PDB file of C-alpha atoms in Angstrom:
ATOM      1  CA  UNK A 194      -9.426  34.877  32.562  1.00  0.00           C
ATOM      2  CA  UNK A 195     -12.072  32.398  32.013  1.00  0.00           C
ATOM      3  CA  UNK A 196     -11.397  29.276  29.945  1.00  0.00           C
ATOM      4  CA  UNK A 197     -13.333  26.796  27.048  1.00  0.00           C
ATOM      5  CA  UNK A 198     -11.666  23.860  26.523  1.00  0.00           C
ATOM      6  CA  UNK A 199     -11.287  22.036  22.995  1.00  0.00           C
ATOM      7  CA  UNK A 200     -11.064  18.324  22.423  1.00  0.00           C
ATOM      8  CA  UNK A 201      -8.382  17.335  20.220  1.00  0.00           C
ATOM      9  CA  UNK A 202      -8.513  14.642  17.396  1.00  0.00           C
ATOM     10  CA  UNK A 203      -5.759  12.536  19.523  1.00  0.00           C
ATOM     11  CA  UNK A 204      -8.134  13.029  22.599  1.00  0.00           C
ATOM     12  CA  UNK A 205      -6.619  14.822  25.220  1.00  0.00           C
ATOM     13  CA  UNK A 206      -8.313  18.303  25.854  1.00  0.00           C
ATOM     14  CA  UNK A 207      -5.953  21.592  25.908  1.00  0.00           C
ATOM     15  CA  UNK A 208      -7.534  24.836  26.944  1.00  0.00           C
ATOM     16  CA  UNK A 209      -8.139  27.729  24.833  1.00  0.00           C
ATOM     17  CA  UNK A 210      -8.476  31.577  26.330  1.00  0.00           C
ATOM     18  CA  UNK A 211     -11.790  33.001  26.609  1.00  0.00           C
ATOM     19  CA  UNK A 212     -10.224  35.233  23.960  1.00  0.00           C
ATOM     20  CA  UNK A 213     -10.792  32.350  21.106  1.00  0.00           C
ATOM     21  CA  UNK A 214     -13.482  30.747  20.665  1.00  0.00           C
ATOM     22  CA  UNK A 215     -14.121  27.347  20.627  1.00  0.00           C
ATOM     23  CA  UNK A 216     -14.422  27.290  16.669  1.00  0.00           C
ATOM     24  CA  UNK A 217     -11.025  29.641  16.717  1.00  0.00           C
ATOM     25  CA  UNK A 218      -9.189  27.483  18.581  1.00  0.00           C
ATOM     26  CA  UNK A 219     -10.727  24.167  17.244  1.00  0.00           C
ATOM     27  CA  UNK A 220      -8.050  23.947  14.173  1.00  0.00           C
ATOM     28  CA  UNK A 221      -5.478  23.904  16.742  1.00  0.00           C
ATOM     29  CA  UNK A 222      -6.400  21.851  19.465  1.00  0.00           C
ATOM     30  CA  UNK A 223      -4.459  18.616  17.640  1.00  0.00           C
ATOM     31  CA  UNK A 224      -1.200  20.044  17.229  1.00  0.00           C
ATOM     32  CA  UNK A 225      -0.776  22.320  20.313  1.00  0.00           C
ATOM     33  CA  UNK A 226       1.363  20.223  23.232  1.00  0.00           C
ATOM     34  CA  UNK A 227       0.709  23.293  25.604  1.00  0.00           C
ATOM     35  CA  UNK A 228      -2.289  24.710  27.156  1.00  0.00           C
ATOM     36  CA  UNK A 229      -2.799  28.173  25.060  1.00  0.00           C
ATOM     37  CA  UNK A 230      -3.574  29.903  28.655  1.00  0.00           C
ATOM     38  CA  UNK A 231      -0.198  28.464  30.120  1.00  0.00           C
ATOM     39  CA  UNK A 232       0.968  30.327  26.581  1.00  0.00           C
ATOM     40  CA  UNK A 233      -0.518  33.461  27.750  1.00  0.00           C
ATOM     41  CA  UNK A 234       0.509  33.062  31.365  1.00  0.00           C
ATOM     42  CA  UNK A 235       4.563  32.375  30.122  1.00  0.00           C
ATOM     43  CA  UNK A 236       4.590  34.844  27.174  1.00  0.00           C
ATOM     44  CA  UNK A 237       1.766  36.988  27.026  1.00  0.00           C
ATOM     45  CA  UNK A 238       0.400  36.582  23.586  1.00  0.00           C
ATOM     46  CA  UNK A 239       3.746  36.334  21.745  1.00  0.00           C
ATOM     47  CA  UNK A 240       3.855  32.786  22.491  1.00  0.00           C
ATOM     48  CA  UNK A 241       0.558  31.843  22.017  1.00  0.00           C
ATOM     49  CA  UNK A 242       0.391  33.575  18.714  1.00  0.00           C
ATOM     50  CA  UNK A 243       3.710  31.744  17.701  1.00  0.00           C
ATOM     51  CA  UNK A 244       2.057  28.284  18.687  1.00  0.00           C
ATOM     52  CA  UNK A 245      -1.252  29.263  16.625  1.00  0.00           C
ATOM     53  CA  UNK A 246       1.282  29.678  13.709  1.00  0.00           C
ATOM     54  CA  UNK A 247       3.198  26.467  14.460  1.00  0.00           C
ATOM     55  CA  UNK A 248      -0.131  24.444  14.777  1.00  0.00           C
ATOM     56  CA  UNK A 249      -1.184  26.121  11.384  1.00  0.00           C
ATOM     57  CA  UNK A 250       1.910  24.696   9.635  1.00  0.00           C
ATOM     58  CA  UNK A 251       1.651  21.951  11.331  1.00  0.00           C
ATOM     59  CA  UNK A 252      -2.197  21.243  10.581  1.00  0.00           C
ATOM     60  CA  UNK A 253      -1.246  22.399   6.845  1.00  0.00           C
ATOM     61  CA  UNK A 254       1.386  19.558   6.612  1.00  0.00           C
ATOM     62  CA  UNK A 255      -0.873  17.139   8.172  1.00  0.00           C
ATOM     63  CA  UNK A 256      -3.957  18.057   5.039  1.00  0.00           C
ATOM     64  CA  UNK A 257      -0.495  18.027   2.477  1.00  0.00           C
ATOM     65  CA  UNK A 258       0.333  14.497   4.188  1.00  0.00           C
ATOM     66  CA  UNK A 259      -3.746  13.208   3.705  1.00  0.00           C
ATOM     67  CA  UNK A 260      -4.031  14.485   0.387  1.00  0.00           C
ATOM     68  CA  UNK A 261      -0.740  12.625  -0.854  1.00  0.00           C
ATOM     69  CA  UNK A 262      -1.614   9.613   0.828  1.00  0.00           C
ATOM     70  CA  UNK A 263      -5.342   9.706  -0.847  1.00  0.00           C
ATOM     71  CA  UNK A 264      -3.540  10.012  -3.934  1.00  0.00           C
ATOM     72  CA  UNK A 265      -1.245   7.276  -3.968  1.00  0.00           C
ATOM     73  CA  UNK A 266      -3.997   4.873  -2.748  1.00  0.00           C
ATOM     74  CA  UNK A 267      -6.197   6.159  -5.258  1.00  0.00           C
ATOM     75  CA  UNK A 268      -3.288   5.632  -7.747  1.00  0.00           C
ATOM     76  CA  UNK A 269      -2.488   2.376  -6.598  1.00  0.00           C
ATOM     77  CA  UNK A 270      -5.942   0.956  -6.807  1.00  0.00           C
ATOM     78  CA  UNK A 271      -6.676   2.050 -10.456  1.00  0.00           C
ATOM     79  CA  UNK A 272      -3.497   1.052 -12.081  1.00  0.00           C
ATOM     80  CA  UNK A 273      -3.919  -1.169 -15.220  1.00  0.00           C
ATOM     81  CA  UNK A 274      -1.244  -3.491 -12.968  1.00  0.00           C
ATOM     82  CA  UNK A 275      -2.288  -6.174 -10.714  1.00  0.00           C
ATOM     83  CA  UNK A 276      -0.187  -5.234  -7.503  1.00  0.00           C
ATOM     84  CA  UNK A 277       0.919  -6.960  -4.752  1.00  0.00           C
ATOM     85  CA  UNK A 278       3.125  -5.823  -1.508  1.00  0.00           C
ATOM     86  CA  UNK A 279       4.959  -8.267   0.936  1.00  0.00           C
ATOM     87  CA  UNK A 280       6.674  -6.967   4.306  1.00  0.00           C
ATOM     88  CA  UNK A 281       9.564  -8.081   5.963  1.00  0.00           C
ATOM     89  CA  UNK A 282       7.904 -11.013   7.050  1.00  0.00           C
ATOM     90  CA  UNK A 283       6.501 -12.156   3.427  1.00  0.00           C
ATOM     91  CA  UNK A 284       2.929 -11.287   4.460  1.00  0.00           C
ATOM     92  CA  UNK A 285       0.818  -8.961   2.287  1.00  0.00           C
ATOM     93  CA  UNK A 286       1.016  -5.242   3.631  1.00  0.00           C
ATOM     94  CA  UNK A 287      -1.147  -4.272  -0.057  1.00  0.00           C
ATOM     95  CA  UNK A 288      -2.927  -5.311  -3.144  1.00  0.00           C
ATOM     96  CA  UNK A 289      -5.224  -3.840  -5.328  1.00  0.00           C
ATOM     97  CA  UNK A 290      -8.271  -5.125  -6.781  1.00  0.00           C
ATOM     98  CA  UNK A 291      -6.920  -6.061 -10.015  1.00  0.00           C
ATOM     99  CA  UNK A 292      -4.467  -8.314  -8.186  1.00  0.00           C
ATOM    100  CA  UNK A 293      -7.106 -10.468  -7.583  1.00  0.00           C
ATOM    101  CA  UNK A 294      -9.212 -10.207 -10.813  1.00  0.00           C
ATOM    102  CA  UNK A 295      -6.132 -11.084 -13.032  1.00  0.00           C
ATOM    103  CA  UNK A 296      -5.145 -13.885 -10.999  1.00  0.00           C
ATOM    104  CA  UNK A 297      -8.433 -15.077 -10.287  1.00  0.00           C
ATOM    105  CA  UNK A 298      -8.389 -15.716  -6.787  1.00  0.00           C
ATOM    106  CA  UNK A 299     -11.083 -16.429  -4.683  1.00  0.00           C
ATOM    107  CA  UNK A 300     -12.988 -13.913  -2.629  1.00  0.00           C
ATOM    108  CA  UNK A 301     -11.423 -13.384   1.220  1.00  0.00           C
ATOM    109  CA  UNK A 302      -8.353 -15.265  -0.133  1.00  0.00           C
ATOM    110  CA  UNK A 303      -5.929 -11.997   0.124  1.00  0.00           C
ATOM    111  CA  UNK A 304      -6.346  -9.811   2.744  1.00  0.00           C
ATOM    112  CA  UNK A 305      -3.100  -7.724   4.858  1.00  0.00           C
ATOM    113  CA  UNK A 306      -1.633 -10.076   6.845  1.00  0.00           C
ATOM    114  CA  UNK A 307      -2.020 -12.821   4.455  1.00  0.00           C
ATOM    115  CA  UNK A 308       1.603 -15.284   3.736  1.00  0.00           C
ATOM    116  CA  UNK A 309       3.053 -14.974   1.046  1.00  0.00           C
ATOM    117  CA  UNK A 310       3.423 -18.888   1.489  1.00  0.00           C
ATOM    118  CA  UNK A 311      -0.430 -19.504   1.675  1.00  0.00           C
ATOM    119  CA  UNK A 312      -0.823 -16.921  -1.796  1.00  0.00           C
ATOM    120  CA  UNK A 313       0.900 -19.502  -3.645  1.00  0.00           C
ATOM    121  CA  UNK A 314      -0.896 -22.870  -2.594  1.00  0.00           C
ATOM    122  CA  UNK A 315      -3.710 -21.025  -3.234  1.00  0.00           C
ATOM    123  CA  UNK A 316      -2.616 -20.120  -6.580  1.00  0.00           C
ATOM    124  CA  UNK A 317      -1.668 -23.806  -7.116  1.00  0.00           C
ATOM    125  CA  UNK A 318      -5.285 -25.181  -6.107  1.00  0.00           C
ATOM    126  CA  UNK A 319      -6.442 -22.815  -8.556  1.00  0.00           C
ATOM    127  CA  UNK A 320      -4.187 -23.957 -11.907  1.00  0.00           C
ATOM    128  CA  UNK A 321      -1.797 -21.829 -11.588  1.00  0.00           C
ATOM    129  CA  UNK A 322       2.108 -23.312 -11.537  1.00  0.00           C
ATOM    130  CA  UNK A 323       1.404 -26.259 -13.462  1.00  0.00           C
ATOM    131  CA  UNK A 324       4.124 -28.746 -13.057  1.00  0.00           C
ATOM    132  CA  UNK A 325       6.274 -27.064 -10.695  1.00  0.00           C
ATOM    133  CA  UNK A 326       6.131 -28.363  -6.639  1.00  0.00           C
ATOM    134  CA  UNK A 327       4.742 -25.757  -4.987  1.00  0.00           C
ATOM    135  CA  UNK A 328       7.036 -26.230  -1.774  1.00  0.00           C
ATOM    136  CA  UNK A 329      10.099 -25.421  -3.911  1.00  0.00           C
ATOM    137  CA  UNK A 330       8.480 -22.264  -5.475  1.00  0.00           C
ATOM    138  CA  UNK A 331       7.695 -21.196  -1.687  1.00  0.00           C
ATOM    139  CA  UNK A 332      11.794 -21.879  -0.947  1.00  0.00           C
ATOM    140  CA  UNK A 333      12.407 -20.173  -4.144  1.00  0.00           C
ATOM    141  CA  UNK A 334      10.499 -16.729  -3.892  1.00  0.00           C
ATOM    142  CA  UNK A 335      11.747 -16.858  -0.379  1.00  0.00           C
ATOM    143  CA  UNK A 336      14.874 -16.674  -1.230  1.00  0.00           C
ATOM    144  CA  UNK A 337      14.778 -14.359  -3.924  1.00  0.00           C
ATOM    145  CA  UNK A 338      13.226 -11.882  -1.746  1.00  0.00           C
ATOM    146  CA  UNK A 339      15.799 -12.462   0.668  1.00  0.00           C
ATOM    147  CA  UNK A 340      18.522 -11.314  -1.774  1.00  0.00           C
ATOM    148  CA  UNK A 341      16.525  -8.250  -3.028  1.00  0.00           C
ATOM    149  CA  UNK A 342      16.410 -10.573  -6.006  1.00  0.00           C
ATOM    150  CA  UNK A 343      14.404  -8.511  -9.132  1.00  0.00           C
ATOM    151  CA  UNK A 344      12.606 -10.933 -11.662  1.00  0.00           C
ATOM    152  CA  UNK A 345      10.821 -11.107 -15.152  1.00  0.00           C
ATOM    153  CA  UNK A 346       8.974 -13.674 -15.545  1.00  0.00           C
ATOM    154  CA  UNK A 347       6.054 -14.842 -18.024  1.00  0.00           C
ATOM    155  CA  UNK A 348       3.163 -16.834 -16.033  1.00  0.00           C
ATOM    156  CA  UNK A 349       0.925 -19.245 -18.075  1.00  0.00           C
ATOM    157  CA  UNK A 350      -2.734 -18.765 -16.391  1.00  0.00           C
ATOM    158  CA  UNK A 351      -4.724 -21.970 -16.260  1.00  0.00           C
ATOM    159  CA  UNK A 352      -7.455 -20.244 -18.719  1.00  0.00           C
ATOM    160  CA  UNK A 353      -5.147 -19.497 -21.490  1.00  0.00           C
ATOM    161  CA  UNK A 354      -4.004 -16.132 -20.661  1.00  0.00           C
ATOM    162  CA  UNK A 355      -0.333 -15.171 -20.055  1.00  0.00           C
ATOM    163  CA  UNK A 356       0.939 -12.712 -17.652  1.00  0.00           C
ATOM    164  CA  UNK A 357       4.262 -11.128 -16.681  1.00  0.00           C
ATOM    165  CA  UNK A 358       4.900 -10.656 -13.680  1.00  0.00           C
ATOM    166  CA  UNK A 359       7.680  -8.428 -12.258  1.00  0.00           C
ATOM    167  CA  UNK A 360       9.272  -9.093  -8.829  1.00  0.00           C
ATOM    168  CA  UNK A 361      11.685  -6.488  -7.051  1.00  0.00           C
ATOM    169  CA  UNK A 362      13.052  -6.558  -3.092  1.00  0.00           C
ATOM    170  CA  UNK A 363      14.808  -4.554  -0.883  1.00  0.00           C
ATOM    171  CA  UNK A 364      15.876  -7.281   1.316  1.00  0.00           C
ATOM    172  CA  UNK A 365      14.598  -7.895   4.686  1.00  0.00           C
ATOM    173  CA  UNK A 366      11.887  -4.516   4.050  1.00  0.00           C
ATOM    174  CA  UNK A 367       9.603  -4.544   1.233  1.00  0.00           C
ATOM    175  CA  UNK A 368       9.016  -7.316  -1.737  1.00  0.00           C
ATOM    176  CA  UNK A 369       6.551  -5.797  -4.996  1.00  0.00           C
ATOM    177  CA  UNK A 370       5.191  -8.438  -7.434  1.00  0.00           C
ATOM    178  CA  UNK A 371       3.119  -6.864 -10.248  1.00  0.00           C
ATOM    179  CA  UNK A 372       1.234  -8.512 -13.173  1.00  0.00           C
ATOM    180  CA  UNK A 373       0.065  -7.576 -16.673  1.00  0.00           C
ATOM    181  CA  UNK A 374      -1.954  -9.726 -18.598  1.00  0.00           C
ATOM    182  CA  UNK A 375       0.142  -9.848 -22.226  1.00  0.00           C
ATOM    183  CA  UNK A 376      -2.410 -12.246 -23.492  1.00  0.00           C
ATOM    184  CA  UNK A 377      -3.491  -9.938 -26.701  1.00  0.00           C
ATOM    185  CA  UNK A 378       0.810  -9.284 -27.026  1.00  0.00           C
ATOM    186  CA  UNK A 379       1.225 -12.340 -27.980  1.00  0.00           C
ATOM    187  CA  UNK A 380      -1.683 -13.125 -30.151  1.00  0.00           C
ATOM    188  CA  UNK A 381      -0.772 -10.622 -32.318  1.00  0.00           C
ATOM    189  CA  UNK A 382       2.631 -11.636 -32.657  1.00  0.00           C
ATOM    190  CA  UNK A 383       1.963 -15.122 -33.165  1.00  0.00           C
ATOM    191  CA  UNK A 384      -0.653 -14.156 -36.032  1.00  0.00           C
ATOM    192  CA  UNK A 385       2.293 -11.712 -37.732  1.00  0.00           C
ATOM    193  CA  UNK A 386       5.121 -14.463 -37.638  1.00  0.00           C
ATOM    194  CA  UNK A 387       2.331 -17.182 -38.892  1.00  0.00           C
ATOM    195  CA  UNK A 388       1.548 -14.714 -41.814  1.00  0.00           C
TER     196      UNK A 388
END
C-alpha cells in the first residue's frame, strides 16, 4: 500500500496510508508516536482507528490547553492590578503592563529574567523608598520570600500617589507582588474626616 507522509508540528514525519489523505491525516500527525501504516500492518484498522481517536482527544486537550492559557494571559495583562511574578531564584518569570505604568519604571527596565535585586535599585533611582537603604530592603524581601512571608503594605510614590502593594510566597517556588494605586481612597477620606 502506497504511503504520503505528514510533517508534524514537533517535526518528525510519521506516515499516513494512502487511505487518508494528507489533509485527513494532517490533524494527527502531532500526537501519533506510531507510523499509522505500522498501525495497519499490527492491527489492521482497529488500531489505527483507535490512535486517530486518541490523537483527536489528544489534539482536543491540546486547543482546551491553548485556549486556557490565552485566557489567563489575556486576563493577566488587563487586570486593573499592577502584577509582578518572581521564580525561585527572585528573577521576574511575569509582569504586566500596568506593573510598569503604576510604578513608573523606565522602558527595557523589566523584562523575564530580570532580579528582583536590580527591580528595587531601580525603583530607588527613581524616588521610590525614600529613606530606607536599599541593601536592607533587598535582605528584607529576600527573606520574606524565603519564608512564604505574605505582606500589606502602603507604598508612598515619589509623585504623590500611594499604592498598596500585596506580597505572597510559596517558598523556594513562586513570589506575587501586586499594586493598586489607592491614591483617590485616601483623598476622599481625608476630605470626609477634615469635614
Amino acid at each position: 500500500m502506497p504511503v504520503s507522509p505528514v510533517r508534524s508540528i514537533a517535526g518528525g514525519v510519521f506516515f499516513a496510508p494512502a487511505v487518508l489523505s494528507d489533509a485527513a491525516a494532517a490533524p494527527f500527525a502531532d500526537t501519533a508516536s506510531l507510523p499509522l501504516s505500522t498501525a495497519f500492518s499490527f492491527g489492521g484498522g482497529a488500531l489505527a482507528l483507535a490512535l486517530l481517536a486518541v490523537g483527536l482527544v489528544a489534539l482536543r486537550q491540546r486547543a482546551k490547553r491553548l485556549e486556557t492559557a490565552d485566557f489567563l494571559r489575556l486576563s493577566f495583562e488587563n487586570m486593573a492590578h499592577g502584577a509582578i511574578v518572581y521564580d525561585a531564584d527572585k528573577r521576574v518569570a511575569a509582569f504586566n503592563q500596568r506593573y510598569v505604568e503604576m510604578l513608573d519604571m523606565p522602558p527595557g527596565s523589566v523584562f523575564l529574567g530580570q532580579s528582583l535585586d536590580n527591580i528595587l535599585r531601580i525603583q530607588k533611582q527613581n524616588g521610590m523608598h525614600a529613606g530606607i537603604d536599599v541593601e536592607e530592603l533587598i535582605a528584607q524581601r529576600y527573606d520574606e520570600i524565603n519564608r512564604g512571608f505574605a505582606r500589606r503594605l502602603e507604598v508612598p510614590m515619589p509623585d504623590g500617589r500611594t499604592l498598596v502593594m500585596r506580597s505572597g510566597a510559596v517558598p523556594g517556588r513562586l513570589n506575587v507582588s501586586s499594586f493598586i494605586d489607592i491614591t483617590e481612597r485616601k483623598r476622599l477620606e481625608k476630605a470626609r474626616q477634615d469635614s
